[in-house]
Amino acid sequence: MFDWISSIINAVGSFGVAILMFVENVFPPIPSELVMPLAGFNAARGEMSIVAVIIMGSLGSLAGAWLWYWIGQKIGMDRLKTLTRKHGRWLTISPDELDQANDWFARHGGEAVLIGRLIPTVRTFISVPAGVSGMPLSKFLAYSAVGTVAWTSLLAVAGYMLESQYERVSAWLNPVSTGVVVIIVAIYLYRVATYRRRVPLSRTEGGAED
């Protein structure tokens, strides 16, 4: 992974940073915690401008966020409700809970997007509920931009300041990223296991459930 990321950045410079950050948002196993510090290190060696690194990294990341937002829009609330009626247990949410979540997102969606863009793994998928809930694209991009620029700047500047020791950024953040994933999986499994307790059969329309 490291050699592949390094080869792309070395081959096409800051444009490669944008490509990698776009792919990172679409395919989370590619870590921004490695891409941006490595780009910052290259900037410290004079191979790129640190400003260009931050701008291109942020643009690539925002493009990936927009793609997930668009997917959320295409799914839409009506289709998602149909899915929750049929496969509520595996989605871990009922139509009623979906309405409650959508109401919450309508009130606090901007802050959720901003904070979500600063959390590994969550930053990739926070765009989907924004699209599903119908958040205006301009609002979504504005909040996403604030969180995204903050995240990419932090990582790039850390790599720039640490120079040859930039891998310390990845070494410190990787356990955090892993911890977030473990927590998300644990919550998902818990909600699957307790779905029937939370949502009795009588509350699902027609009792339809996978």
GROMACS .gro file of C-alpha atoms in nm:
model
  210
    1MET     CA    1   0.000   0.000   0.000
    2PHE     CA    2   0.276   0.244   0.098
    3ASP     CA    3   0.477   0.181  -0.220
    4TRP     CA    4   0.166   0.217  -0.437
    5ILE     CA    5   0.064   0.548  -0.276
    6SER     CA    6   0.420   0.678  -0.295
    7SER     CA    7   0.453   0.585  -0.664
    8ILE     CA    8   0.133   0.772  -0.758
    9ILE     CA    9   0.235   1.086  -0.568
   10ASN     CA   10   0.584   1.077  -0.718
   11ALA     CA   11   0.446   1.021  -1.068
   12VAL     CA   12   0.180   1.294  -1.088
   13GLY     CA   13   0.246   1.519  -0.789
   14SER     CA   14  -0.038   1.708  -0.624
   15PHE     CA   15  -0.287   1.580  -0.884
   16GLY     CA   16  -0.205   1.231  -0.759
   17VAL     CA   17  -0.289   1.347  -0.406
   18ALA     CA   18  -0.634   1.453  -0.530
   19ILE     CA   19  -0.686   1.115  -0.700
   20LEU     CA   20  -0.581   0.923  -0.391
   21MET     CA   21  -0.801   1.128  -0.159
   22PHE     CA   22  -1.097   1.078  -0.392
   23VAL     CA   23  -1.039   0.702  -0.395
   24GLU     CA   24  -0.988   0.706  -0.016
   25ASN     CA   25  -1.338   0.847   0.026
   26VAL     CA   26  -1.489   0.589  -0.207
   27PHE     CA   27  -1.282   0.295  -0.082
   28PRO     CA   28  -1.196   0.354   0.288
   29PRO     CA   29  -0.914   0.094   0.318
   30ILE     CA   30  -0.692   0.346   0.138
   31PRO     CA   31  -0.589   0.558   0.438
   32SER     CA   32  -0.580   0.936   0.426
   33GLU     CA   33  -0.367   0.901   0.740
   34LEU     CA   34  -0.089   0.781   0.509
   35VAL     CA   35  -0.164   0.976   0.189
   36MET     CA   36  -0.161   1.329   0.331
   37PRO     CA   37   0.140   1.297   0.564
   38LEU     CA   38   0.341   1.143   0.277
   39ALA     CA   39   0.237   1.433   0.053
   40GLY     CA   40   0.335   1.675   0.329
   41PHE     CA   41   0.675   1.505   0.355
   42ASN     CA   42   0.727   1.546  -0.021
   43ALA     CA   43   0.636   1.913   0.015
   44ALA     CA   44   0.897   1.951   0.291
   45ARG     CA   45   1.157   1.813   0.048
   46GLY     CA   46   1.060   2.080  -0.206
   47GLU     CA   47   0.891   1.842  -0.450
   48MET     CA   48   0.548   2.002  -0.409
   49SER     CA   49   0.390   2.307  -0.251
   50ILE     CA   50   0.227   2.241   0.085
   51VAL     CA   51  -0.057   2.473  -0.016
   52ALA     CA   52  -0.111   2.276  -0.338
   53VAL     CA   53  -0.106   1.951  -0.138
   54ILE     CA   54  -0.379   2.075   0.098
   55ILE     CA   55  -0.592   2.222  -0.182
   56MET     CA   56  -0.571   1.916  -0.408
   57GLY     CA   57  -0.617   1.673  -0.120
   58SER     CA   58  -0.925   1.863  -0.004
   59LEU     CA   59  -1.073   1.879  -0.355
   60GLY     CA   60  -1.026   1.506  -0.407
   61SER     CA   61  -1.179   1.431  -0.070
   62LEU     CA   62  -1.477   1.659  -0.137
   63ALA     CA   63  -1.535   1.491  -0.474
   64GLY     CA   64  -1.555   1.155  -0.299
   65ALA     CA   65  -1.791   1.296  -0.037
   66TRP     CA   66  -2.014   1.437  -0.311
   67LEU     CA   67  -2.030   1.092  -0.477
   68TRP     CA   68  -2.167   0.934  -0.158
   69TYR     CA   69  -2.407   1.228  -0.116
   70TRP     CA   70  -2.534   1.165  -0.470
   71ILE     CA   71  -2.578   0.794  -0.391
   72GLY     CA   72  -2.781   0.891  -0.084
   73GLN     CA   73  -2.999   1.119  -0.298
   74LYS     CA   74  -3.059   0.841  -0.549
   75ILE     CA   75  -3.160   0.597  -0.276
   76GLY     CA   76  -3.401   0.852  -0.129
   77MET     CA   77  -3.615   0.830   0.184
   78ASP     CA   78  -3.903   0.636   0.024
   79ARG     CA   79  -3.678   0.363  -0.109
   80LEU     CA   80  -3.489   0.345   0.219
   81LYS     CA   81  -3.815   0.304   0.409
   82THR     CA   82  -3.909   0.016   0.181
   83LEU     CA   83  -3.575  -0.146   0.254
   84THR     CA   84  -3.621  -0.103   0.629
   85ARG     CA   85  -3.962  -0.270   0.612
   86LYS     CA   86  -3.817  -0.571   0.430
   87HIS     CA   87  -3.472  -0.594   0.585
   88GLY     CA   88  -3.501  -0.397   0.906
   89ARG     CA   89  -3.302  -0.639   1.118
   90TRP     CA   90  -2.995  -0.631   0.893
   91LEU     CA   91  -3.017  -0.256   0.844
   92THR     CA   92  -3.072  -0.238   1.224
   93ILE     CA   93  -3.338   0.029   1.187
   94SER     CA   94  -3.717   0.035   1.158
   95PRO     CA   95  -3.923   0.281   0.950
   96ASP     CA   96  -4.016   0.469   1.271
   97GLU     CA   97  -3.654   0.493   1.378
   98LEU     CA   98  -3.565   0.606   1.027
   99ASP     CA   99  -3.814   0.892   1.056
  100GLN     CA  100  -3.666   0.990   1.393
  101ALA     CA  101  -3.312   0.978   1.254
  102ASN     CA  102  -3.417   1.185   0.953
  103ASP     CA  103  -3.580   1.447   1.179
  104TRP     CA  104  -3.263   1.464   1.389
  105PHE     CA  105  -3.048   1.500   1.080
  106ALA     CA  106  -3.271   1.776   0.950
  107ARG     CA  107  -3.201   1.971   1.271
  108HIS     CA  108  -2.834   1.888   1.323
  109GLY     CA  109  -2.716   1.761   0.985
  110GLY     CA  110  -2.468   2.041   0.922
  111GLU     CA  111  -2.282   1.985   1.247
  112ALA     CA  112  -2.299   1.606   1.198
  113VAL     CA  113  -2.138   1.636   0.854
  114LEU     CA  114  -1.867   1.870   0.981
  115ILE     CA  115  -1.774   1.652   1.278
  116GLY     CA  116  -1.814   1.331   1.079
  117ARG     CA  117  -1.558   1.450   0.825
  118LEU     CA  118  -1.302   1.456   1.108
  119ILE     CA  119  -1.358   1.094   1.218
  120PRO     CA  120  -1.189   0.804   1.037
  121THR     CA  121  -1.431   0.571   0.855
  122VAL     CA  122  -1.731   0.784   0.958
  123ARG     CA  123  -1.600   1.061   0.732
  124THR     CA  124  -1.665   0.841   0.429
  125PHE     CA  125  -2.025   0.747   0.501
  126ILE     CA  126  -2.164   1.059   0.671
  127SER     CA  127  -2.244   1.187   0.321
  128VAL     CA  128  -2.510   0.920   0.263
  129PRO     CA  129  -2.763   1.036   0.528
  130ALA     CA  130  -2.703   1.392   0.410
  131GLY     CA  131  -2.815   1.292   0.061
  132VAL     CA  132  -3.103   1.077   0.185
  133SER     CA  133  -3.237   1.354   0.409
  134GLY     CA  134  -3.236   1.604   0.123
  135MET     CA  135  -2.980   1.842   0.274
  136PRO     CA  136  -2.916   2.119   0.018
  137LEU     CA  137  -2.600   2.049  -0.179
  138SER     CA  138  -2.458   2.394  -0.105
  139LYS     CA  139  -2.499   2.339   0.271
  140PHE     CA  140  -2.353   1.991   0.249
  141LEU     CA  141  -2.049   2.110   0.057
  142ALA     CA  142  -1.995   2.406   0.290
  143TYR     CA  143  -1.990   2.196   0.608
  144SER     CA  144  -1.796   1.918   0.434
  145ALA     CA  145  -1.536   2.168   0.313
  146VAL     CA  146  -1.470   2.299   0.664
  147GLY     CA  147  -1.419   1.950   0.807
  148THR     CA  148  -1.227   1.824   0.505
  149VAL     CA  149  -0.982   2.115   0.488
  150ALA     CA  150  -0.920   2.087   0.861
  151TRP     CA  151  -0.849   1.713   0.832
  152THR     CA  152  -0.626   1.730   0.525
  153SER     CA  153  -0.439   2.033   0.661
  154LEU     CA  154  -0.372   1.861   0.993
  155LEU     CA  155  -0.230   1.551   0.826
  156ALA     CA  156  -0.033   1.734   0.557
  157VAL     CA  157   0.122   1.984   0.799
  158ALA     CA  158   0.209   1.701   1.040
  159GLY     CA  159   0.393   1.522   0.758
  160TYR     CA  160   0.557   1.848   0.657
  161MET     CA  161   0.679   1.923   1.009
  162LEU     CA  162   0.793   1.569   1.087
  163GLU     CA  163   0.958   1.524   0.745
  164SER     CA  164   1.137   1.186   0.744
  165GLN     CA  165   0.946   1.082   1.057
  166TYR     CA  166   0.607   1.148   0.900
  167GLU     CA  167   0.511   0.781   0.941
  168ARG     CA  168   0.460   0.857   1.310
  169VAL     CA  169   0.131   1.024   1.206
  170SER     CA  170   0.006   0.701   1.053
  171ALA     CA  171   0.141   0.496   1.345
  172TRP     CA  172  -0.053   0.712   1.591
  173LEU     CA  173  -0.377   0.737   1.393
  174ASN     CA  174  -0.400   0.377   1.270
  175PRO     CA  175  -0.498   0.240   1.615
  176VAL     CA  176  -0.757   0.518   1.641
  177SER     CA  177  -0.900   0.425   1.300
  178THR     CA  178  -0.906   0.057   1.395
  179GLY     CA  179  -1.079   0.141   1.722
  180VAL     CA  180  -1.349   0.337   1.540
  181VAL     CA  181  -1.412   0.045   1.304
  182VAL     CA  182  -1.432  -0.201   1.595
  183ILE     CA  183  -1.682   0.022   1.776
  184ILE     CA  184  -1.896   0.061   1.463
  185VAL     CA  185  -1.901  -0.317   1.403
  186ALA     CA  186  -1.982  -0.385   1.771
  187ILE     CA  187  -2.273  -0.137   1.763
  188TYR     CA  188  -2.403  -0.293   1.441
  189LEU     CA  189  -2.394  -0.646   1.585
  190TYR     CA  190  -2.562  -0.530   1.905
  191ARG     CA  191  -2.841  -0.360   1.709
  192VAL     CA  192  -2.893  -0.671   1.495
  193ALA     CA  193  -2.912  -0.889   1.808
  194THR     CA  194  -3.156  -0.657   1.988
  195TYR     CA  195  -3.367  -0.556   1.688
  196ARG     CA  196  -3.671  -0.766   1.779
  197ARG     CA  197  -3.659  -0.635   2.137
  198ARG     CA  198  -3.655  -0.277   2.011
  199VAL     CA  199  -3.900  -0.327   1.725
  200PRO     CA  200  -4.170  -0.588   1.794
  201LEU     CA  201  -4.311  -0.772   1.492
  202SER     CA  202  -4.641  -0.585   1.523
  203ARG     CA  203  -4.467  -0.254   1.460
  204THR     CA  204  -4.326  -0.354   1.121
  205GLU     CA  205  -4.569  -0.312   0.833
  206GLY     CA  206  -4.713  -0.649   0.747
  207GLY     CA  207  -4.447  -0.815   0.960
  208ALA     CA  208  -4.215  -0.801   0.657
  209GLU     CA  209  -3.857  -0.859   0.758
  210ASP     CA  210  -3.563  -1.048   0.618
   0.00000   0.00000   0.00000
